[in-house]
């Protein structure tokens, strides 16, 4: 019987076990940590927790009991439950234990596992995909707007003169305050875009003069070597985010908000996208060090495709690890006629570029030919986007994601990894805690998913991938 018109009065929190996207059961994160279960109980919801659900990331059954959870066995946990919460998608055998009309709330990846999707349909299980829930309306913090408007301001003369295609942009350092500027720069189609270390000496800079723009934030960049003065003498364009903020900040942010109606949908509500990029880049560098032991990591050729949330996480990590120059590729650089130039002789390539569903499996940004002919032996390709045989990644050698059981494979001498759930790589407990807070917020915060399927807010409704039944 469907419960789509009623509030969920109880929740079943299920332990992660072996499933199609969790071979070997190595994903051990739990969807709700004990303190967050306590919040739900205080709001009047019964929470049933499967024994051992939190053991894999250090949360004991006793901690759940202290937060007034009702502990149950694996055989009991699915029985007569209206809302089932787990982290990854379910094992096929688990679906058989679910009641018709119940709701499964998990990272469903519905298009990646069509057989499981069909079984859920046949069993009339409502499925809300955590990864599909979006902010509604889109929220943009002031610092992102400031950076975007600042970059747009300095680029406008080049856009008007139709010389963007010749402009080489260098962003000095990476920080949350610079994130929006990097994204806006990439969107404008410059000749090249790099994030460089603030410690570079003037003679290490690869471009100076009127076709170059150095964008920086004096709040975090201490120019001990007088690089800016030397760049200015060479006729290079310079722009300081902090100076722009002092002179135009609040006015610019207010004007932007007045002239831009928030988009209907924004960022994923339940996500660790930045951590995904960090974990992927960190693992990629560890593979590189292992297989190119003599490499000087600071001077490697590092390439990132895309500058969205996962790409920015990779940028953050590579920058923190001291890489002097990080090439950031946008649409212009990833075009078929251009991308070979950037991939040639690369030591590490990180793909954070998504493609529309209609291009998946048809258009590959990094082809098998690139891997064979341009990327050197023992170099590393990290794919942060992933997919499956029915929902392909933009990296052609990646037929489907890899797993912790075998995180990477080798093709034509190149190490390639596209891990399903990158934050599992050394960030399980931290990301479990973050995900749990986001899940509780969706359940009883603004979205109030707990009120039932007939009262879904727009950002949750788009994530109902199966049902309503």
GROMACS .gro file of C-alpha atoms in nm:
model
  469
    1UNK     CA    1   0.000   0.000   0.000
    2UNK     CA    2   0.136   0.342  -0.096
    3UNK     CA    3   0.214   0.596   0.176
    4UNK     CA    4   0.258   0.884  -0.069
    5UNK     CA    5  -0.017   1.091   0.094
    6UNK     CA    6   0.103   1.055   0.454
    7UNK     CA    7   0.389   1.168   0.671
    8UNK     CA    8   0.664   0.917   0.736
    9UNK     CA    9   0.640   0.828   1.104
   10UNK     CA   10   0.932   0.588   1.106
   11UNK     CA   11   1.269   0.548   0.934
   12UNK     CA   12   1.481   0.239   0.881
   13UNK     CA   13   1.856   0.308   0.869
   14UNK     CA   14   2.021   0.020   0.686
   15UNK     CA   15   2.379  -0.105   0.701
   16UNK     CA   16   2.587  -0.097   0.383
   17UNK     CA   17   2.647  -0.444   0.240
   18UNK     CA   18   2.775  -0.582  -0.088
   19UNK     CA   19   2.573  -0.444  -0.379
   20UNK     CA   20   2.628  -0.370  -0.750
   21UNK     CA   21   2.822  -0.050  -0.669
   22UNK     CA   22   2.978  -0.187  -0.351
   23UNK     CA   23   3.165  -0.507  -0.442
   24UNK     CA   24   3.328  -0.665  -0.143
   25UNK     CA   25   3.119  -0.443   0.088
   26UNK     CA   26   3.413  -0.202   0.118
   27UNK     CA   27   3.185   0.105   0.132
   28UNK     CA   28   3.125   0.127   0.507
   29UNK     CA   29   2.979   0.475   0.551
   30UNK     CA   30   2.645   0.510   0.725
   31UNK     CA   31   2.377   0.749   0.602
   32UNK     CA   32   2.290   0.884   0.949
   33UNK     CA   33   2.531   0.924   1.241
   34UNK     CA   34   2.406   0.878   1.600
   35UNK     CA   35   2.369   1.247   1.694
   36UNK     CA   36   2.163   1.309   1.380
   37UNK     CA   37   1.942   1.010   1.462
   38UNK     CA   38   1.887   1.184   1.797
   39UNK     CA   39   1.767   1.497   1.616
   40UNK     CA   40   1.513   1.293   1.419
   41UNK     CA   41   1.385   1.116   1.731
   42UNK     CA   42   1.344   1.450   1.907
   43UNK     CA   43   1.129   1.567   1.617
   44UNK     CA   44   0.888   1.279   1.677
   45UNK     CA   45   1.016   1.015   1.432
   46UNK     CA   46   1.087   0.654   1.524
   47UNK     CA   47   1.428   0.555   1.390
   48UNK     CA   48   1.512   0.186   1.349
   49UNK     CA   49   1.883   0.117   1.302
   50UNK     CA   50   2.032  -0.208   1.178
   51UNK     CA   51   2.289  -0.358   1.415
   52UNK     CA   52   2.641  -0.261   1.311
   53UNK     CA   53   2.526   0.010   1.068
   54UNK     CA   54   2.789   0.256   1.188
   55UNK     CA   55   3.069   0.018   1.283
   56UNK     CA   56   3.264   0.071   0.962
   57UNK     CA   57   3.318   0.441   1.035
   58UNK     CA   58   3.348   0.417   1.413
   59UNK     CA   59   2.990   0.469   1.537
   60UNK     CA   60   2.881   0.192   1.778
   61UNK     CA   61   2.536   0.049   1.841
   62UNK     CA   62   2.558   0.191   2.194
   63UNK     CA   63   2.587   0.543   2.051
   64UNK     CA   64   2.270   0.490   1.848
   65UNK     CA   65   2.092   0.349   2.154
   66UNK     CA   66   2.193   0.655   2.358
   67UNK     CA   67   2.022   0.864   2.088
   68UNK     CA   68   1.703   0.659   2.132
   69UNK     CA   69   1.729   0.448   1.817
   70UNK     CA   70   1.553   0.111   1.804
   71UNK     CA   71   1.810  -0.148   1.705
   72UNK     CA   72   1.709  -0.431   1.472
   73UNK     CA   73   1.866  -0.724   1.290
   74UNK     CA   74   1.917  -0.745   0.913
   75UNK     CA   75   1.613  -0.972   0.895
   76UNK     CA   76   1.391  -0.721   1.078
   77UNK     CA   77   1.506  -0.387   0.940
   78UNK     CA   78   1.306  -0.384   0.614
   79UNK     CA   79   0.982  -0.526   0.755
   80UNK     CA   80   0.686  -0.284   0.743
   81UNK     CA   81   0.905   0.025   0.708
   82UNK     CA   82   0.767   0.318   0.508
   83UNK     CA   83   1.098   0.507   0.461
   84UNK     CA   84   1.427   0.321   0.417
   85UNK     CA   85   1.751   0.517   0.424
   86UNK     CA   86   2.089   0.388   0.318
   87UNK     CA   87   2.394   0.537   0.156
   88UNK     CA   88   2.457   0.341  -0.164
   89UNK     CA   89   2.196   0.170  -0.379
   90UNK     CA   90   2.056  -0.159  -0.247
   91UNK     CA   91   2.154  -0.517  -0.310
   92UNK     CA   92   1.905  -0.699  -0.531
   93UNK     CA   93   1.815  -0.937  -0.247
   94UNK     CA   94   1.733  -0.641  -0.020
   95UNK     CA   95   1.472  -0.514  -0.267
   96UNK     CA   96   1.282  -0.840  -0.222
   97UNK     CA   97   1.250  -0.761   0.150
   98UNK     CA   98   1.095  -0.415   0.093
   99UNK     CA   99   0.719  -0.360   0.112
  100UNK     CA  100   0.530  -0.243  -0.195
  101UNK     CA  101   0.473   0.133  -0.179
  102UNK     CA  102   0.757   0.205   0.062
  103UNK     CA  103   1.015   0.472  -0.017
  104UNK     CA  104   1.387   0.408  -0.059
  105UNK     CA  105   1.609   0.713  -0.003
  106UNK     CA  106   1.968   0.650  -0.119
  107UNK     CA  107   2.234   0.730  -0.378
  108UNK     CA  108   2.032   0.550  -0.643
  109UNK     CA  109   2.232   0.607  -0.965
  110UNK     CA  110   1.921   0.484  -1.141
  111UNK     CA  111   2.050   0.501  -1.499
  112UNK     CA  112   2.371   0.317  -1.420
  113UNK     CA  113   2.201  -0.005  -1.307
  114UNK     CA  114   1.901  -0.067  -1.537
  115UNK     CA  115   1.830  -0.421  -1.411
  116UNK     CA  116   1.800  -0.298  -1.054
  117UNK     CA  117   1.592  -0.001  -1.166
  118UNK     CA  118   1.350  -0.240  -1.338
  119UNK     CA  119   1.323  -0.457  -1.025
  120UNK     CA  120   1.240  -0.150  -0.814
  121UNK     CA  121   0.974  -0.051  -1.068
  122UNK     CA  122   0.828  -0.401  -1.069
  123UNK     CA  123   0.819  -0.410  -0.689
  124UNK     CA  124   0.652  -0.063  -0.688
  125UNK     CA  125   0.918   0.089  -0.463
  126UNK     CA  126   0.933   0.468  -0.459
  127UNK     CA  127   1.293   0.579  -0.501
  128UNK     CA  128   1.431   0.922  -0.413
  129UNK     CA  129   1.786   0.957  -0.542
  130UNK     CA  130   1.995   1.156  -0.296
  131UNK     CA  131   2.235   1.261  -0.570
  132UNK     CA  132   1.951   1.419  -0.771
  133UNK     CA  133   1.812   1.649  -0.498
  134UNK     CA  134   1.896   2.013  -0.571
  135UNK     CA  135   1.875   2.347  -0.398
  136UNK     CA  136   1.559   2.522  -0.507
  137UNK     CA  137   1.601   2.807  -0.570
  138UNK     CA  138   1.975   2.819  -0.635
  139UNK     CA  139   2.174   2.983  -0.356
  140UNK     CA  140   2.489   3.182  -0.433
  141UNK     CA  141   2.703   3.310  -0.146
  142UNK     CA  142   2.835   3.666  -0.160
  143UNK     CA  143   3.199   3.561  -0.204
  144UNK     CA  144   3.118   3.363  -0.519
  145UNK     CA  145   2.923   3.653  -0.668
  146UNK     CA  146   3.203   3.895  -0.581
  147UNK     CA  147   3.469   3.683  -0.752
  148UNK     CA  148   3.253   3.626  -1.059
  149UNK     CA  149   3.167   3.995  -1.099
  150UNK     CA  150   3.530   4.094  -1.044
  151UNK     CA  151   3.656   3.855  -1.313
  152UNK     CA  152   3.381   3.967  -1.547
  153UNK     CA  153   3.480   4.329  -1.490
  154UNK     CA  154   3.842   4.276  -1.587
  155UNK     CA  155   3.751   4.057  -1.887
  156UNK     CA  156   3.488   4.289  -2.036
  157UNK     CA  157   3.736   4.501  -2.238
  158UNK     CA  158   3.882   4.183  -2.394
  159UNK     CA  159   3.534   4.051  -2.470
  160UNK     CA  160   3.434   4.381  -2.630
  161UNK     CA  161   3.755   4.389  -2.835
  162UNK     CA  162   3.701   4.025  -2.935
  163UNK     CA  163   4.049   3.933  -2.810
  164UNK     CA  164   3.948   3.677  -2.544
  165UNK     CA  165   4.079   3.398  -2.766
  166UNK     CA  166   4.430   3.545  -2.735
  167UNK     CA  167   4.421   3.611  -2.359
  168UNK     CA  168   4.624   3.392  -2.125
  169UNK     CA  169   4.483   3.404  -1.772
  170UNK     CA  170   4.685   3.318  -1.465
  171UNK     CA  171   4.514   3.297  -1.124
  172UNK     CA  172   4.766   3.325  -0.842
  173UNK     CA  173   4.678   3.066  -0.580
  174UNK     CA  174   4.354   2.883  -0.503
  175UNK     CA  175   4.103   2.974  -0.233
  176UNK     CA  176   3.728   2.974  -0.181
  177UNK     CA  177   3.734   3.346  -0.262
  178UNK     CA  178   3.894   3.276  -0.602
  179UNK     CA  179   3.669   2.982  -0.695
  180UNK     CA  180   3.404   3.196  -0.867
  181UNK     CA  181   3.668   3.390  -1.062
  182UNK     CA  182   3.824   3.071  -1.200
  183UNK     CA  183   3.485   2.946  -1.312
  184UNK     CA  184   3.394   3.273  -1.482
  185UNK     CA  185   3.732   3.291  -1.656
  186UNK     CA  186   3.691   2.939  -1.790
  187UNK     CA  187   3.342   3.018  -1.918
  188UNK     CA  188   3.474   3.309  -2.125
  189UNK     CA  189   3.693   3.096  -2.349
  190UNK     CA  190   4.044   3.239  -2.300
  191UNK     CA  191   4.341   3.100  -2.488
  192UNK     CA  192   4.458   2.937  -2.166
  193UNK     CA  193   4.378   2.933  -1.794
  194UNK     CA  194   4.621   2.831  -1.522
  195UNK     CA  195   4.628   2.830  -1.145
  196UNK     CA  196   4.983   2.899  -1.031
  197UNK     CA  197   5.164   2.893  -0.699
  198UNK     CA  198   5.207   3.229  -0.522
  199UNK     CA  199   5.572   3.136  -0.458
  200UNK     CA  200   5.678   3.137  -0.824
  201UNK     CA  201   5.966   3.367  -0.911
  202UNK     CA  202   5.931   3.610  -1.201
  203UNK     CA  203   6.158   3.404  -1.426
  204UNK     CA  204   5.933   3.100  -1.369
  205UNK     CA  205   5.628   3.273  -1.515
  206UNK     CA  206   5.550   3.142  -1.861
  207UNK     CA  207   5.373   3.447  -2.003
  208UNK     CA  208   5.400   3.823  -1.956
  209UNK     CA  209   5.292   4.119  -2.165
  210UNK     CA  210   4.966   4.258  -2.302
  211UNK     CA  211   4.811   3.917  -2.383
  212UNK     CA  212   4.836   3.805  -2.020
  213UNK     CA  213   4.616   3.868  -1.717
  214UNK     CA  214   4.727   3.787  -1.363
  215UNK     CA  215   4.431   3.775  -1.124
  216UNK     CA  216   4.509   3.758  -0.751
  217UNK     CA  217   4.373   3.829  -0.405
  218UNK     CA  218   4.603   4.045  -0.193
  219UNK     CA  219   4.418   3.916   0.115
  220UNK     CA  220   4.603   3.586   0.071
  221UNK     CA  221   4.889   3.669  -0.170
  222UNK     CA  222   5.198   3.821  -0.009
  223UNK     CA  223   5.413   3.942  -0.298
  224UNK     CA  224   5.752   3.908  -0.131
  225UNK     CA  225   5.940   3.897  -0.462
  226UNK     CA  226   5.782   4.208  -0.618
  227UNK     CA  227   5.647   3.996  -0.904
  228UNK     CA  228   5.351   4.226  -0.958
  229UNK     CA  229   5.577   4.526  -1.010
  230UNK     CA  230   5.781   4.337  -1.268
  231UNK     CA  231   5.465   4.217  -1.445
  232UNK     CA  232   5.333   4.572  -1.454
  233UNK     CA  233   5.656   4.695  -1.611
  234UNK     CA  234   5.616   4.427  -1.880
  235UNK     CA  235   5.270   4.562  -1.968
  236UNK     CA  236   5.085   4.264  -1.818
  237UNK     CA  237   4.727   4.315  -1.698
  238UNK     CA  238   4.687   4.281  -1.319
  239UNK     CA  239   4.371   4.262  -1.110
  240UNK     CA  240   4.334   4.241  -0.731
  241UNK     CA  241   4.012   4.090  -0.597
  242UNK     CA  242   4.057   4.258  -0.257
  243UNK     CA  243   4.100   4.603  -0.409
  244UNK     CA  244   3.784   4.548  -0.616
  245UNK     CA  245   3.602   4.439  -0.300
  246UNK     CA  246   3.706   4.752  -0.109
  247UNK     CA  247   3.601   4.987  -0.389
  248UNK     CA  248   3.296   4.815  -0.539
  249UNK     CA  249   3.217   4.502  -0.334
  250UNK     CA  250   2.877   4.557  -0.172
  251UNK     CA  251   2.749   4.765  -0.463
  252UNK     CA  252   2.855   4.497  -0.714
  253UNK     CA  253   2.697   4.214  -0.513
  254UNK     CA  254   2.370   4.407  -0.466
  255UNK     CA  255   2.353   4.498  -0.835
  256UNK     CA  256   2.410   4.135  -0.931
  257UNK     CA  257   2.137   4.007  -0.703
  258UNK     CA  258   1.892   4.271  -0.829
  259UNK     CA  259   1.957   4.184  -1.192
  260UNK     CA  260   1.976   3.804  -1.159
  261UNK     CA  261   1.667   3.611  -1.053
  262UNK     CA  262   1.792   3.294  -0.879
  263UNK     CA  263   1.773   2.988  -1.103
  264UNK     CA  264   1.510   2.731  -1.012
  265UNK     CA  265   1.766   2.463  -0.924
  266UNK     CA  266   2.117   2.496  -0.789
  267UNK     CA  267   2.383   2.274  -0.634
  268UNK     CA  268   2.319   1.919  -0.517
  269UNK     CA  269   2.182   1.929  -0.163
  270UNK     CA  270   2.344   1.604  -0.053
  271UNK     CA  271   2.698   1.603  -0.180
  272UNK     CA  272   3.069   1.599  -0.109
  273UNK     CA  273   3.171   1.720  -0.454
  274UNK     CA  274   3.472   1.921  -0.339
  275UNK     CA  275   3.594   1.624  -0.134
  276UNK     CA  276   3.546   1.402  -0.440
  277UNK     CA  277   3.787   1.620  -0.634
  278UNK     CA  278   4.032   1.633  -0.346
  279UNK     CA  279   4.032   1.257  -0.293
  280UNK     CA  280   4.072   1.181  -0.664
  281UNK     CA  281   4.361   1.423  -0.711
  282UNK     CA  282   4.531   1.302  -0.393
  283UNK     CA  283   4.510   0.940  -0.505
  284UNK     CA  284   4.632   1.035  -0.852
  285UNK     CA  285   4.943   1.198  -0.710
  286UNK     CA  286   5.010   0.896  -0.489
  287UNK     CA  287   4.993   0.671  -0.798
  288UNK     CA  288   5.224   0.908  -0.985
  289UNK     CA  289   5.480   0.909  -0.706
  290UNK     CA  290   5.468   0.530  -0.690
  291UNK     CA  291   5.508   0.472  -1.063
  292UNK     CA  292   5.732   0.772  -1.148
  293UNK     CA  293   5.945   0.777  -0.831
  294UNK     CA  294   6.200   1.021  -0.974
  295UNK     CA  295   5.941   1.281  -1.074
  296UNK     CA  296   5.959   1.630  -0.922
  297UNK     CA  297   5.591   1.675  -0.834
  298UNK     CA  298   5.617   2.055  -0.812
  299UNK     CA  299   5.715   2.073  -1.180
  300UNK     CA  300   5.483   1.813  -1.332
  301UNK     CA  301   5.239   1.890  -1.611
  302UNK     CA  302   4.899   1.876  -1.438
  303UNK     CA  303   4.577   1.914  -1.635
  304UNK     CA  304   4.220   1.944  -1.504
  305UNK     CA  305   3.921   1.924  -1.736
  306UNK     CA  306   3.642   2.140  -1.599
  307UNK     CA  307   3.613   2.397  -1.322
  308UNK     CA  308   3.288   2.293  -1.154
  309UNK     CA  309   3.262   2.169  -0.797
  310UNK     CA  310   3.460   1.845  -0.836
  311UNK     CA  311   3.717   2.014  -1.060
  312UNK     CA  312   3.768   2.285  -0.799
  313UNK     CA  313   3.827   2.018  -0.534
  314UNK     CA  314   4.102   1.871  -0.752
  315UNK     CA  315   4.245   2.219  -0.807
  316UNK     CA  316   4.250   2.280  -0.433
  317UNK     CA  317   4.434   1.952  -0.369
  318UNK     CA  318   4.692   1.988  -0.647
  319UNK     CA  319   4.759   2.345  -0.538
  320UNK     CA  320   4.799   2.240  -0.173
  321UNK     CA  321   5.049   1.974  -0.281
  322UNK     CA  322   5.270   2.240  -0.435
  323UNK     CA  323   5.225   2.190  -0.810
  324UNK     CA  324   5.353   2.509  -0.967
  325UNK     CA  325   5.129   2.523  -1.275
  326UNK     CA  326   4.786   2.363  -1.309
  327UNK     CA  327   4.622   2.385  -1.651
  328UNK     CA  328   4.244   2.428  -1.628
  329UNK     CA  329   4.060   2.332  -1.946
  330UNK     CA  330   3.723   2.469  -2.048
  331UNK     CA  331   3.511   2.414  -2.355
  332UNK     CA  332   3.760   2.579  -2.592
  333UNK     CA  333   4.052   2.366  -2.472
  334UNK     CA  334   3.855   2.037  -2.463
  335UNK     CA  335   3.732   2.070  -2.822
  336UNK     CA  336   3.850   1.781  -3.040
  337UNK     CA  337   4.090   1.999  -3.237
  338UNK     CA  338   4.247   2.149  -2.923
  339UNK     CA  339   4.264   1.896  -2.642
  340UNK     CA  340   4.556   1.697  -2.781
  341UNK     CA  341   4.783   1.996  -2.721
  342UNK     CA  342   4.700   1.992  -2.349
  343UNK     CA  343   4.712   1.615  -2.300
  344UNK     CA  344   5.048   1.571  -2.470
  345UNK     CA  345   5.319   1.480  -2.218
  346UNK     CA  346   5.086   1.531  -1.921
  347UNK     CA  347   5.189   1.363  -1.596
  348UNK     CA  348   4.845   1.375  -1.435
  349UNK     CA  349   4.510   1.440  -1.602
  350UNK     CA  350   4.199   1.486  -1.388
  351UNK     CA  351   3.860   1.482  -1.557
  352UNK     CA  352   3.592   1.680  -1.377
  353UNK     CA  353   3.393   1.769  -1.690
  354UNK     CA  354   3.036   1.644  -1.709
  355UNK     CA  355   2.858   1.594  -2.039
  356UNK     CA  356   2.484   1.599  -2.114
  357UNK     CA  357   2.315   1.258  -2.111
  358UNK     CA  358   2.274   1.260  -2.490
  359UNK     CA  359   2.653   1.283  -2.538
  360UNK     CA  360   2.745   1.009  -2.292
  361UNK     CA  361   2.893   0.717  -2.480
  362UNK     CA  362   2.913   0.918  -2.803
  363UNK     CA  363   3.158   1.199  -2.732
  364UNK     CA  364   3.477   1.125  -2.541
  365UNK     CA  365   3.689   1.416  -2.422
  366UNK     CA  366   3.982   1.186  -2.341
  367UNK     CA  367   3.991   0.912  -2.604
  368UNK     CA  368   4.172   0.580  -2.605
  369UNK     CA  369   4.382   0.722  -2.889
  370UNK     CA  370   4.491   1.010  -2.664
  371UNK     CA  371   4.595   0.759  -2.399
  372UNK     CA  372   4.790   0.554  -2.652
  373UNK     CA  373   4.962   0.835  -2.843
  374UNK     CA  374   4.985   1.147  -2.624
  375UNK     CA  375   4.990   1.061  -2.254
  376UNK     CA  376   5.325   0.914  -2.145
  377UNK     CA  377   5.377   0.576  -1.986
  378UNK     CA  378   5.322   0.571  -1.607
  379UNK     CA  379   5.126   0.895  -1.620
  380UNK     CA  380   4.791   0.899  -1.442
  381UNK     CA  381   4.435   0.973  -1.556
  382UNK     CA  382   4.182   1.032  -1.278
  383UNK     CA  383   3.815   1.042  -1.376
  384UNK     CA  384   3.593   1.215  -1.120
  385UNK     CA  385   3.273   1.182  -1.322
  386UNK     CA  386   3.244   0.807  -1.367
  387UNK     CA  387   2.955   0.608  -1.505
  388UNK     CA  388   2.872   0.262  -1.628
  389UNK     CA  389   2.846   0.069  -1.954
  390UNK     CA  390   2.499   0.222  -2.007
  391UNK     CA  391   2.595   0.572  -1.885
  392UNK     CA  392   2.951   0.627  -2.004
  393UNK     CA  393   3.215   0.864  -1.870
  394UNK     CA  394   3.381   1.126  -2.097
  395UNK     CA  395   3.700   0.920  -2.055
  396UNK     CA  396   3.678   0.651  -2.324
  397UNK     CA  397   3.889   0.382  -2.150
  398UNK     CA  398   3.650   0.395  -1.853
  399UNK     CA  399   3.374   0.150  -1.940
  400UNK     CA  400   3.243   0.167  -1.585
  401UNK     CA  401   3.367   0.291  -1.250
  402UNK     CA  402   3.639   0.111  -1.060
  403UNK     CA  403   3.599   0.009  -0.697
  404UNK     CA  404   3.814  -0.014  -0.386
  405UNK     CA  405   3.871  -0.381  -0.469
  406UNK     CA  406   4.077  -0.267  -0.771
  407UNK     CA  407   4.095   0.115  -0.784
  408UNK     CA  408   4.291   0.152  -1.108
  409UNK     CA  409   4.375  -0.029  -1.429
  410UNK     CA  410   4.650   0.016  -1.688
  411UNK     CA  411   4.589   0.087  -2.056
  412UNK     CA  412   4.879   0.145  -2.296
  413UNK     CA  413   5.106   0.202  -1.996
  414UNK     CA  414   4.883   0.475  -1.846
  415UNK     CA  415   4.727   0.431  -1.500
  416UNK     CA  416   4.355   0.508  -1.506
  417UNK     CA  417   4.117   0.530  -1.210
  418UNK     CA  418   3.748   0.619  -1.195
  419UNK     CA  419   3.654   0.520  -0.844
  420UNK     CA  420   3.289   0.482  -0.747
  421UNK     CA  421   3.268   0.706  -0.442
  422UNK     CA  422   3.600   0.889  -0.437
  423UNK     CA  423   3.569   1.012  -0.074
  424UNK     CA  424   3.591   0.647   0.036
  425UNK     CA  425   3.961   0.693  -0.032
  426UNK     CA  426   4.065   0.812   0.314
  427UNK     CA  427   3.764   1.034   0.393
  428UNK     CA  428   3.494   0.788   0.499
  429UNK     CA  429   3.414   0.910   0.851
  430UNK     CA  430   3.441   1.281   0.769
  431UNK     CA  431   3.218   1.256   0.465
  432UNK     CA  432   2.970   1.026   0.641
  433UNK     CA  433   2.927   1.298   0.902
  434UNK     CA  434   2.879   1.565   0.637
  435UNK     CA  435   2.634   1.358   0.433
  436UNK     CA  436   2.437   1.273   0.748
  437UNK     CA  437   2.390   1.640   0.836
  438UNK     CA  438   2.270   1.716   0.484
  439UNK     CA  439   2.029   1.419   0.486
  440UNK     CA  440   1.873   1.528   0.817
  441UNK     CA  441   1.839   1.881   0.682
  442UNK     CA  442   1.647   1.751   0.379
  443UNK     CA  443   1.430   1.528   0.602
  444UNK     CA  444   1.320   1.783   0.862
  445UNK     CA  445   1.467   2.116   0.746
  446UNK     CA  446   1.343   2.339   0.465
  447UNK     CA  447   1.252   2.051   0.231
  448UNK     CA  448   1.065   1.848   0.499
  449UNK     CA  449   1.084   1.525   0.300
  450UNK     CA  450   0.947   1.356   0.611
  451UNK     CA  451   0.602   1.503   0.525
  452UNK     CA  452   0.553   1.250   0.244
  453UNK     CA  453   0.562   1.215  -0.133
  454UNK     CA  454   0.258   1.434  -0.197
  455UNK     CA  455   0.433   1.735  -0.039
  456UNK     CA  456   0.772   1.718  -0.211
  457UNK     CA  457   0.941   2.051  -0.274
  458UNK     CA  458   1.062   2.113  -0.632
  459UNK     CA  459   1.424   2.030  -0.551
  460UNK     CA  460   1.324   1.691  -0.410
  461UNK     CA  461   1.049   1.615  -0.660
  462UNK     CA  462   1.301   1.604  -0.946
  463UNK     CA  463   1.485   1.332  -0.751
  464UNK     CA  464   1.185   1.096  -0.741
  465UNK     CA  465   1.326   0.859  -1.003
  466UNK     CA  466   1.082   0.574  -0.941
  467UNK     CA  467   0.718   0.620  -0.847
  468UNK     CA  468   0.505   0.758  -0.694
  469UNK     CA  469   0.321   0.435  -0.621
   0.00000   0.00000   0.00000
